[in-house]
Structures are given as structure tokens and as C-alpha cells.
mmCIF file with all atom_site columns, C-alpha atoms in Angstrom:
data_model
loop_
_atom_site.group_PDB
_atom_site.id
_atom_site.type_symbol
_atom_site.label_atom_id
_atom_site.label_alt_id
_atom_site.label_comp_id
_atom_site.label_asym_id
_atom_site.label_entity_id
_atom_site.label_seq_id
_atom_site.pdbx_PDB_ins_code
_atom_site.Cartn_x
_atom_site.Cartn_y
_atom_site.Cartn_z
_atom_site.occupancy
_atom_site.B_iso_or_equiv
_atom_site.pdbx_formal_charge
_atom_site.auth_seq_id
_atom_site.auth_comp_id
_atom_site.auth_asym_id
_atom_site.auth_atom_id
_atom_site.pdbx_PDB_model_num
ATOM 1   C CA . MET A 1 1   ? 196.700 170.710 95.606 1.00 43.00 ? 1   MET A CA 1
ATOM 2   C CA . SER A 1 2   ? 193.939 171.400 98.462 1.00 41.00 ? 2   SER A CA 1
ATOM 3   C CA . ALA A 1 3   ? 191.943 168.419 98.131 1.00 64.00 ? 3   ALA A CA 1
ATOM 4   C CA . ARG A 1 4   ? 192.712 164.831 98.335 1.00 84.00 ? 4   ARG A CA 1
ATOM 5   C CA . LEU A 1 5   ? 192.337 162.607 95.231 1.00 90.00 ? 5   LEU A CA 1
ATOM 6   C CA . PRO A 1 6   ? 190.277 159.286 94.125 1.00 93.00 ? 6   PRO A CA 1
ATOM 7   C CA . ALA A 1 7   ? 192.045 156.103 95.001 1.00 94.00 ? 7   ALA A CA 1
ATOM 8   C CA . GLY A 1 8   ? 192.223 155.435 91.410 1.00 95.00 ? 8   GLY A CA 1
ATOM 9   C CA . LEU A 1 9   ? 193.016 158.909 90.507 1.00 97.00 ? 9   LEU A CA 1
ATOM 10  C CA . ALA A 1 10  ? 196.188 158.837 92.755 1.00 96.00 ? 10  ALA A CA 1
ATOM 11  C CA . ARG A 1 11  ? 197.062 155.353 91.304 1.00 96.00 ? 11  ARG A CA 1
ATOM 12  C CA . PHE A 1 12  ? 196.318 156.175 88.413 1.00 97.00 ? 12  PHE A CA 1
ATOM 13  C CA . ASN A 1 13  ? 198.558 158.989 88.545 1.00 97.00 ? 13  ASN A CA 1
ATOM 14  C CA . THR A 1 14  ? 202.127 157.343 89.362 1.00 96.00 ? 14  THR A CA 1
ATOM 15  C CA . ALA A 1 15  ? 201.285 153.647 87.382 1.00 97.00 ? 15  ALA A CA 1
ATOM 16  C CA . GLU A 1 16  ? 203.724 152.641 85.726 1.00 97.00 ? 16  GLU A CA 1
ATOM 17  C CA . PRO A 1 17  ? 203.392 153.617 81.602 1.00 96.00 ? 17  PRO A CA 1
ATOM 18  C CA . ASP A 1 18  ? 202.820 150.217 81.204 1.00 96.00 ? 18  ASP A CA 1
ATOM 19  C CA . THR A 1 19  ? 199.659 149.966 83.547 1.00 97.00 ? 19  THR A CA 1
ATOM 20  C CA . ALA A 1 20  ? 198.811 153.817 83.417 1.00 97.00 ? 20  ALA A CA 1
ATOM 21  C CA . ALA A 1 21  ? 198.129 153.026 78.963 1.00 97.00 ? 21  ALA A CA 1
ATOM 22  C CA . HIS A 1 22  ? 196.118 149.494 79.981 1.00 96.00 ? 22  HIS A CA 1
ATOM 23  C CA . LEU A 1 23  ? 194.062 151.444 82.500 1.00 96.00 ? 23  LEU A CA 1
ATOM 24  C CA . LEU A 1 24  ? 193.372 153.789 79.355 1.00 97.00 ? 24  LEU A CA 1
ATOM 25  C CA . HIS A 1 25  ? 192.957 151.323 76.930 1.00 95.00 ? 25  HIS A CA 1
ATOM 26  C CA . GLU A 1 26  ? 189.960 149.997 78.756 1.00 92.00 ? 26  GLU A CA 1
ATOM 27  C CA . VAL A 1 27  ? 188.354 153.412 78.687 1.00 95.00 ? 27  VAL A CA 1
ATOM 28  C CA . CYS A 1 28  ? 188.682 154.582 75.487 1.00 96.00 ? 28  CYS A CA 1
ATOM 29  C CA . THR A 1 29  ? 190.863 151.671 72.991 1.00 94.00 ? 29  THR A CA 1
ATOM 30  C CA . SER A 1 30  ? 192.421 154.511 70.686 1.00 96.00 ? 30  SER A CA 1
ATOM 31  C CA . ARG A 1 31  ? 195.824 155.039 71.024 1.00 96.00 ? 31  ARG A CA 1
ATOM 32  C CA . GLY A 1 32  ? 196.312 159.006 70.467 1.00 96.00 ? 32  GLY A CA 1
ATOM 33  C CA . TRP A 1 33  ? 193.540 159.559 73.089 1.00 97.00 ? 33  TRP A CA 1
ATOM 34  C CA . ALA A 1 34  ? 195.862 157.014 75.269 1.00 97.00 ? 34  ALA A CA 1
ATOM 35  C CA . ASP A 1 35  ? 198.861 158.388 74.451 1.00 97.00 ? 35  ASP A CA 1
ATOM 36  C CA . ALA A 1 36  ? 197.198 162.449 74.519 1.00 98.00 ? 36  ALA A CA 1
ATOM 37  C CA . VAL A 1 37  ? 195.581 161.296 78.368 1.00 98.00 ? 37  VAL A CA 1
ATOM 38  C CA . LEU A 1 38  ? 199.132 159.576 79.392 1.00 97.00 ? 38  LEU A CA 1
ATOM 39  C CA . ALA A 1 39  ? 201.485 162.915 78.411 1.00 97.00 ? 39  ALA A CA 1
ATOM 40  C CA . LYS A 1 40  ? 199.194 165.049 80.474 1.00 97.00 ? 40  LYS A CA 1
ATOM 41  C CA . ARG A 1 41  ? 199.440 163.508 84.242 1.00 97.00 ? 41  ARG A CA 1
ATOM 42  C CA . PRO A 1 42  ? 200.144 163.594 86.762 1.00 97.00 ? 42  PRO A CA 1
ATOM 43  C CA . TYR A 1 43  ? 196.647 165.063 87.409 1.00 97.00 ? 43  TYR A CA 1
ATOM 44  C CA . ASP A 1 44  ? 195.580 167.019 90.065 1.00 96.00 ? 44  ASP A CA 1
ATOM 45  C CA . GLY A 1 45  ? 192.024 166.485 90.061 1.00 95.00 ? 45  GLY A CA 1
ATOM 46  C CA . LEU A 1 46  ? 188.395 164.583 88.338 1.00 96.00 ? 46  LEU A CA 1
ATOM 47  C CA . ASP A 1 47  ? 187.851 168.012 86.289 1.00 97.00 ? 47  ASP A CA 1
ATOM 48  C CA . ALA A 1 48  ? 191.452 168.237 85.236 1.00 97.00 ? 48  ALA A CA 1
ATOM 49  C CA . LEU A 1 49  ? 191.812 164.652 84.016 1.00 98.00 ? 49  LEU A CA 1
ATOM 50  C CA . TYR A 1 50  ? 188.136 165.255 82.172 1.00 98.00 ? 50  TYR A CA 1
ATOM 51  C CA . GLU A 1 51  ? 189.607 168.554 80.059 1.00 98.00 ? 51  GLU A CA 1
ATOM 52  C CA . ALA A 1 52  ? 192.940 166.233 79.199 1.00 98.00 ? 52  ALA A CA 1
ATOM 53  C CA . SER A 1 53  ? 190.326 162.747 77.460 1.00 98.00 ? 53  SER A CA 1
ATOM 54  C CA . ASP A 1 54  ? 187.828 165.615 75.741 1.00 98.00 ? 54  ASP A CA 1
ATOM 55  C CA . ALA A 1 55  ? 190.817 167.493 75.120 1.00 98.00 ? 55  ALA A CA 1
ATOM 56  C CA . ALA A 1 56  ? 192.725 164.633 73.070 1.00 98.00 ? 56  ALA A CA 1
ATOM 57  C CA . MET A 1 57  ? 189.243 163.431 71.924 1.00 97.00 ? 57  MET A CA 1
ATOM 58  C CA . SER A 1 58  ? 188.876 166.294 70.339 1.00 96.00 ? 58  SER A CA 1
ATOM 59  C CA . GLY A 1 59  ? 191.347 166.227 67.993 1.00 95.00 ? 59  GLY A CA 1
ATOM 60  C CA . LEU A 1 60  ? 191.556 162.487 66.841 1.00 95.00 ? 60  LEU A CA 1
ATOM 61  C CA . SER A 1 61  ? 191.580 161.063 63.082 1.00 94.00 ? 61  SER A CA 1
ATOM 62  C CA . ALA A 1 62  ? 189.026 159.994 60.750 1.00 91.00 ? 62  ALA A CA 1
ATOM 63  C CA . ASP A 1 63  ? 191.779 156.745 62.053 1.00 93.00 ? 63  ASP A CA 1
ATOM 64  C CA . ASP A 1 64  ? 191.608 157.411 65.486 1.00 94.00 ? 64  ASP A CA 1
ATOM 65  C CA . LEU A 1 65  ? 187.713 157.648 65.806 1.00 93.00 ? 65  LEU A CA 1
ATOM 66  C CA . ALA A 1 66  ? 187.714 154.188 63.725 1.00 92.00 ? 66  ALA A CA 1
ATOM 67  C CA . GLU A 1 67  ? 189.706 153.006 66.400 1.00 94.00 ? 67  GLU A CA 1
ATOM 68  C CA . ALA A 1 68  ? 188.115 153.524 69.169 1.00 94.00 ? 68  ALA A CA 1
ATOM 69  C CA . MET A 1 69  ? 185.048 153.182 68.046 1.00 91.00 ? 69  MET A CA 1
ATOM 70  C CA . ALA A 1 70  ? 186.101 148.842 66.939 1.00 89.00 ? 70  ALA A CA 1
ATOM 71  C CA . GLY A 1 71  ? 186.574 148.715 71.098 1.00 85.00 ? 71  GLY A CA 1
ATOM 72  C CA . HIS A 1 72  ? 182.549 148.182 71.577 1.00 83.00 ? 72  HIS A CA 1
ATOM 73  C CA . PRO A 1 73  ? 180.057 145.916 70.500 1.00 77.00 ? 73  PRO A CA 1
ATOM 74  C CA . GLN A 1 74  ? 177.086 146.515 68.313 1.00 74.00 ? 74  GLN A CA 1
ATOM 75  C CA . ILE A 1 75  ? 174.160 148.094 71.507 1.00 74.00 ? 75  ILE A CA 1
ATOM 76  C CA . GLY A 1 76  ? 171.764 144.852 72.171 1.00 67.00 ? 76  GLY A CA 1
ATOM 77  C CA . ARG A 1 77  ? 175.315 142.664 71.838 1.00 66.00 ? 77  ARG A CA 1
ATOM 78  C CA . PRO A 1 78  ? 177.256 143.315 75.152 1.00 60.00 ? 78  PRO A CA 1
ATOM 79  C CA . LYS A 1 79  ? 180.837 141.299 75.239 1.00 66.00 ? 79  LYS A CA 1
ATOM 80  C CA . PRO A 1 80  ? 179.939 137.720 76.403 1.00 67.00 ? 80  PRO A CA 1
ATOM 81  C CA . GLY A 1 81  ? 181.868 138.357 80.163 1.00 65.00 ? 81  GLY A CA 1
ATOM 82  C CA . ASP A 1 82  ? 182.652 141.985 80.340 1.00 66.00 ? 82  ASP A CA 1
ATOM 83  C CA . PRO A 1 83  ? 180.789 143.537 83.161 1.00 67.00 ? 83  PRO A CA 1
ATOM 84  C CA . VAL A 1 84  ? 181.430 146.692 81.088 1.00 67.00 ? 84  VAL A CA 1
ATOM 85  C CA . SER A 1 85  ? 179.872 146.303 78.706 1.00 61.00 ? 85  SER A CA 1
ATOM 86  C CA . ALA A 1 86  ? 176.721 144.481 79.894 1.00 60.00 ? 86  ALA A CA 1
ATOM 87  C CA . ARG A 1 87  ? 176.364 147.491 83.130 1.00 69.00 ? 87  ARG A CA 1
ATOM 88  C CA . GLU A 1 88  ? 176.468 150.731 79.734 1.00 70.00 ? 88  GLU A CA 1
ATOM 89  C CA . GLN A 1 89  ? 173.893 148.670 77.848 1.00 69.00 ? 89  GLN A CA 1
ATOM 90  C CA . ARG A 1 90  ? 171.633 147.893 80.799 1.00 71.00 ? 90  ARG A CA 1
ATOM 91  C CA . GLY A 1 91  ? 168.348 149.465 79.106 1.00 72.00 ? 91  GLY A CA 1
ATOM 92  C CA . MET A 1 92  ? 168.668 146.428 76.785 1.00 78.00 ? 92  MET A CA 1
ATOM 93  C CA . ALA A 1 93  ? 168.110 144.779 79.097 1.00 77.00 ? 93  ALA A CA 1
ATOM 94  C CA . GLY A 1 94  ? 164.353 143.526 79.605 1.00 78.00 ? 94  GLY A CA 1
ATOM 95  C CA . ALA A 1 95  ? 163.640 144.453 76.495 1.00 83.00 ? 95  ALA A CA 1
ATOM 96  C CA . SER A 1 96  ? 161.127 142.956 74.382 1.00 90.00 ? 96  SER A CA 1
ATOM 97  C CA . ASP A 1 97  ? 162.879 140.062 71.361 1.00 89.00 ? 97  ASP A CA 1
ATOM 98  C CA . GLY A 1 98  ? 160.875 142.235 69.012 1.00 94.00 ? 98  GLY A CA 1
ATOM 99  C CA . LEU A 1 99  ? 162.715 145.373 70.325 1.00 93.00 ? 99  LEU A CA 1
ATOM 100 C CA . LYS A 1 100 ? 165.849 143.454 70.514 1.00 89.00 ? 100 LYS A CA 1
ATOM 101 C CA . ALA A 1 101 ? 165.335 142.494 66.981 1.00 92.00 ? 101 ALA A CA 1
ATOM 102 C CA . GLU A 1 102 ? 164.593 146.046 65.443 1.00 94.00 ? 102 GLU A CA 1
ATOM 103 C CA . LEU A 1 103 ? 167.559 147.926 67.210 1.00 91.00 ? 103 LEU A CA 1
ATOM 104 C CA . LEU A 1 104 ? 169.707 144.847 65.527 1.00 91.00 ? 104 LEU A CA 1
ATOM 105 C CA . ASP A 1 105 ? 168.053 145.525 62.386 1.00 94.00 ? 105 ASP A CA 1
ATOM 106 C CA . LEU A 1 106 ? 168.615 149.339 62.768 1.00 95.00 ? 106 LEU A CA 1
ATOM 107 C CA . ASN A 1 107 ? 172.439 147.704 63.997 1.00 93.00 ? 107 ASN A CA 1
ATOM 108 C CA . LEU A 1 108 ? 173.344 146.063 60.271 1.00 94.00 ? 108 LEU A CA 1
ATOM 109 C CA . ALA A 1 109 ? 171.518 149.709 59.313 1.00 97.00 ? 109 ALA A CA 1
ATOM 110 C CA . TYR A 1 110 ? 173.381 151.417 59.963 1.00 96.00 ? 110 TYR A CA 1
ATOM 111 C CA . GLN A 1 111 ? 177.096 149.664 60.069 1.00 94.00 ? 111 GLN A CA 1
ATOM 112 C CA . GLU A 1 112 ? 176.769 148.736 55.871 1.00 96.00 ? 112 GLU A CA 1
ATOM 113 C CA . ARG A 1 113 ? 175.981 153.027 56.029 1.00 96.00 ? 113 ARG A CA 1
ATOM 114 C CA . PHE A 1 114 ? 178.139 154.303 57.368 1.00 95.00 ? 114 PHE A CA 1
ATOM 115 C CA . GLY A 1 115 ? 181.226 151.155 58.129 1.00 92.00 ? 115 GLY A CA 1
ATOM 116 C CA . HIS A 1 116 ? 181.051 150.888 61.634 1.00 91.00 ? 116 HIS A CA 1
ATOM 117 C CA . VAL A 1 117 ? 178.973 150.007 64.574 1.00 90.00 ? 117 VAL A CA 1
ATOM 118 C CA . PHE A 1 118 ? 176.107 152.110 66.087 1.00 93.00 ? 118 PHE A CA 1
ATOM 119 C CA . LEU A 1 119 ? 177.192 154.329 69.320 1.00 93.00 ? 119 LEU A CA 1
ATOM 120 C CA . ILE A 1 120 ? 175.495 155.995 71.937 1.00 94.00 ? 120 ILE A CA 1
ATOM 121 C CA . CYS A 1 121 ? 176.500 156.497 75.724 1.00 94.00 ? 121 CYS A CA 1
ATOM 122 C CA . ALA A 1 122 ? 174.025 153.757 76.384 1.00 90.00 ? 122 ALA A CA 1
ATOM 123 C CA . THR A 1 123 ? 173.845 154.339 79.887 1.00 89.00 ? 123 THR A CA 1
ATOM 124 C CA . GLY A 1 124 ? 170.415 155.197 81.631 1.00 88.00 ? 124 GLY A CA 1
ATOM 125 C CA . LEU A 1 125 ? 168.788 155.260 78.705 1.00 90.00 ? 125 LEU A CA 1
ATOM 126 C CA . THR A 1 126 ? 165.783 152.572 77.815 1.00 90.00 ? 126 THR A CA 1
ATOM 127 C CA . GLY A 1 127 ? 165.693 150.359 74.660 1.00 90.00 ? 127 GLY A CA 1
ATOM 128 C CA . GLU A 1 128 ? 163.534 152.144 73.486 1.00 94.00 ? 128 GLU A CA 1
ATOM 129 C CA . ARG A 1 129 ? 166.050 155.024 72.752 1.00 94.00 ? 129 ARG A CA 1
ATOM 130 C CA . MET A 1 130 ? 168.707 154.043 72.207 1.00 92.00 ? 130 MET A CA 1
ATOM 131 C CA . ARG A 1 131 ? 166.694 152.162 69.137 1.00 95.00 ? 131 ARG A CA 1
ATOM 132 C CA . ASP A 1 132 ? 164.824 156.376 67.917 1.00 96.00 ? 132 ASP A CA 1
ATOM 133 C CA . ALA A 1 133 ? 168.113 157.535 68.034 1.00 97.00 ? 133 ALA A CA 1
ATOM 134 C CA . ALA A 1 134 ? 169.186 155.020 66.213 1.00 96.00 ? 134 ALA A CA 1
ATOM 135 C CA . ARG A 1 135 ? 167.030 155.601 63.786 1.00 97.00 ? 135 ARG A CA 1
ATOM 136 C CA . ALA A 1 136 ? 167.387 158.854 63.620 1.00 97.00 ? 136 ALA A CA 1
ATOM 137 C CA . ARG A 1 137 ? 170.229 158.964 63.173 1.00 98.00 ? 137 ARG A CA 1
ATOM 138 C CA . LEU A 1 138 ? 170.189 156.912 59.631 1.00 97.00 ? 138 LEU A CA 1
ATOM 139 C CA . GLY A 1 139 ? 169.540 160.318 58.078 1.00 96.00 ? 139 GLY A CA 1
ATOM 140 C CA . ASN A 1 140 ? 172.327 161.908 59.175 1.00 97.00 ? 140 ASN A CA 1
ATOM 141 C CA . THR A 1 141 ? 175.643 162.930 56.476 1.00 97.00 ? 141 THR A CA 1
ATOM 142 C CA . PRO A 1 142 ? 178.858 160.008 57.086 1.00 95.00 ? 142 PRO A CA 1
ATOM 143 C CA . GLU A 1 143 ? 180.851 164.404 58.235 1.00 94.00 ? 143 GLU A CA 1
ATOM 144 C CA . ARG A 1 144 ? 177.568 164.745 60.338 1.00 96.00 ? 144 ARG A CA 1
ATOM 145 C CA . GLU A 1 145 ? 177.194 160.916 62.230 1.00 95.00 ? 145 GLU A CA 1
ATOM 146 C CA . ARG A 1 146 ? 181.268 161.693 63.244 1.00 93.00 ? 146 ARG A CA 1
ATOM 147 C CA . GLU A 1 147 ? 181.267 164.040 65.065 1.00 95.00 ? 147 GLU A CA 1
ATOM 148 C CA . ILE A 1 148 ? 177.530 163.088 66.609 1.00 97.00 ? 148 ILE A CA 1
ATOM 149 C CA . VAL A 1 149 ? 179.654 159.800 66.977 1.00 96.00 ? 149 VAL A CA 1
ATOM 150 C CA . ARG A 1 150 ? 183.113 161.946 68.919 1.00 96.00 ? 150 ARG A CA 1
ATOM 151 C CA . ALA A 1 151 ? 180.311 163.452 70.809 1.00 97.00 ? 151 ALA A CA 1
ATOM 152 C CA . GLU A 1 152 ? 179.464 159.957 71.954 1.00 96.00 ? 152 GLU A CA 1
ATOM 153 C CA . LEU A 1 153 ? 182.976 158.564 72.889 1.00 96.00 ? 153 LEU A CA 1
ATOM 154 C CA . THR A 1 154 ? 183.671 161.862 74.648 1.00 97.00 ? 154 THR A CA 1
ATOM 155 C CA . LYS A 1 155 ? 180.654 161.650 77.281 1.00 97.00 ? 155 LYS A CA 1
ATOM 156 C CA . ILE A 1 156 ? 181.206 157.021 76.850 1.00 95.00 ? 156 ILE A CA 1
ATOM 157 C CA . ASN A 1 157 ? 185.286 157.848 78.323 1.00 97.00 ? 157 ASN A CA 1
ATOM 158 C CA . ARG A 1 158 ? 183.816 160.044 81.160 1.00 97.00 ? 158 ARG A CA 1
ATOM 159 C CA . ILE A 1 159 ? 181.853 157.518 82.853 1.00 95.00 ? 159 ILE A CA 1
ATOM 160 C CA . ARG A 1 160 ? 184.457 155.131 82.550 1.00 94.00 ? 160 ARG A CA 1
ATOM 161 C CA . LEU A 1 161 ? 187.142 157.500 83.485 1.00 97.00 ? 161 LEU A CA 1
ATOM 162 C CA . ALA A 1 162 ? 185.440 158.619 86.572 1.00 96.00 ? 162 ALA A CA 1
ATOM 163 C CA . ARG A 1 163 ? 185.097 154.661 87.648 1.00 94.00 ? 163 ARG A CA 1
ATOM 164 C CA . LEU A 1 164 ? 188.725 154.437 86.879 1.00 95.00 ? 164 LEU A CA 1
ATOM 165 C CA . ALA A 1 165 ? 189.552 157.670 89.084 1.00 95.00 ? 165 ALA A CA 1
ATOM 166 C CA . GLU A 1 166 ? 187.437 156.014 91.885 1.00 92.00 ? 166 GLU A CA 1
ATOM 167 C CA . ALA A 1 167 ? 188.487 152.628 92.181 1.00 87.00 ? 167 ALA A CA 1
ATOM 168 C CA . GLU A 1 168 ? 189.644 151.324 95.393 1.00 75.00 ? 168 GLU A CA 1
ATOM 169 C CA . GLY A 1 169 ? 192.501 148.600 95.504 1.00 64.00 ? 169 GLY A CA 1
ATOM 170 C CA . ASP A 1 170 ? 194.791 148.164 92.497 1.00 53.00 ? 170 ASP A CA 1
ATOM 171 C CA . PRO A 1 171 ? 194.256 149.021 89.520 1.00 45.00 ? 171 PRO A CA 1
ATOM 172 C CA . SER A 1 172 ? 196.156 146.278 87.694 1.00 45.00 ? 172 SER A CA 1
#
């Protein structure tokens, strides 16, 4: 290892298994994903962590994906008191009441069609872009939508893993 590891990644590499599992649960609520990522420790850099995360995500079953999605609130309704949820959905913060109502209706239609929340990597997206994506994705087949959700979760996990890896101080 020639490059210095980010502080959070170094701590993650050496954390007790229960502590590391808890940290990963904050990234993604799928136990299968977390177990696969834990099994590859220690990581020599963020790229290796991303690679393990991506591989774990690509191998998740439909049940594992459902478990991962269960950890995400509806777009436009971040978990109260959860700064991660609020930060990721920042694009909805200034949305009009009309846009919020429209997205709520789309969320409900999506959930009725697919049986789970509409999931999108919302970081950096405006409310309008999230609405347009929800509208467009309602026409997908369940199989196509499952793969889109897998790709969106992969992006979300990478953003959250970067924060974990760069975190200063005690991760527990």
C-alpha cells in the first residue's frame, strides 16, 4: 500500500465486525450486501471498496434488493431527524407544494405497481428531475425496474461509502 488510506476507511478496516456491520447498515440495509463487503476487508483504497460494493450489489437476490430498498424513505419525505436522508433529498427542499403533491401521487402509483418505494439516487437532482424519472419509470416492466433500482442503489452506496471512508473521528 503506497497511498495513505482515508481515516474513515482505515478505521473501517480495523473495526470490530459488529461495528463495521453497523457502519455498513447505515450505507445499505441489505444484510447480504453488508456480509459480502465485510468479507473482503481490509481494503487498500476507496476503489477496492467500491469494487466490492458493486460486486455485492450485482449479486443480490430480489429479496436482498427488497431489504435494501426498505431502508429508503419516499422521495420528498426524508426520514425525520435523519441528516443523510435530508442531504440526499435536498433537491426537494425548495419544491413547490404542487410538485411535492405530484411526486407523492407518483410515489403511490409506483409503489402500487412495483410493491416498493420509488428509488433514485437523488443526490444533486432537482425535484423536477426526480418527478420526471418517476413518471418515466412507471412504464417499465418489473424486471427492468428491478435492474434500474439495483443501479440506483449502487450509486447511492458509492456516495455513502465515500462519506464513510472520509469520515474523521470515531465511526461508532
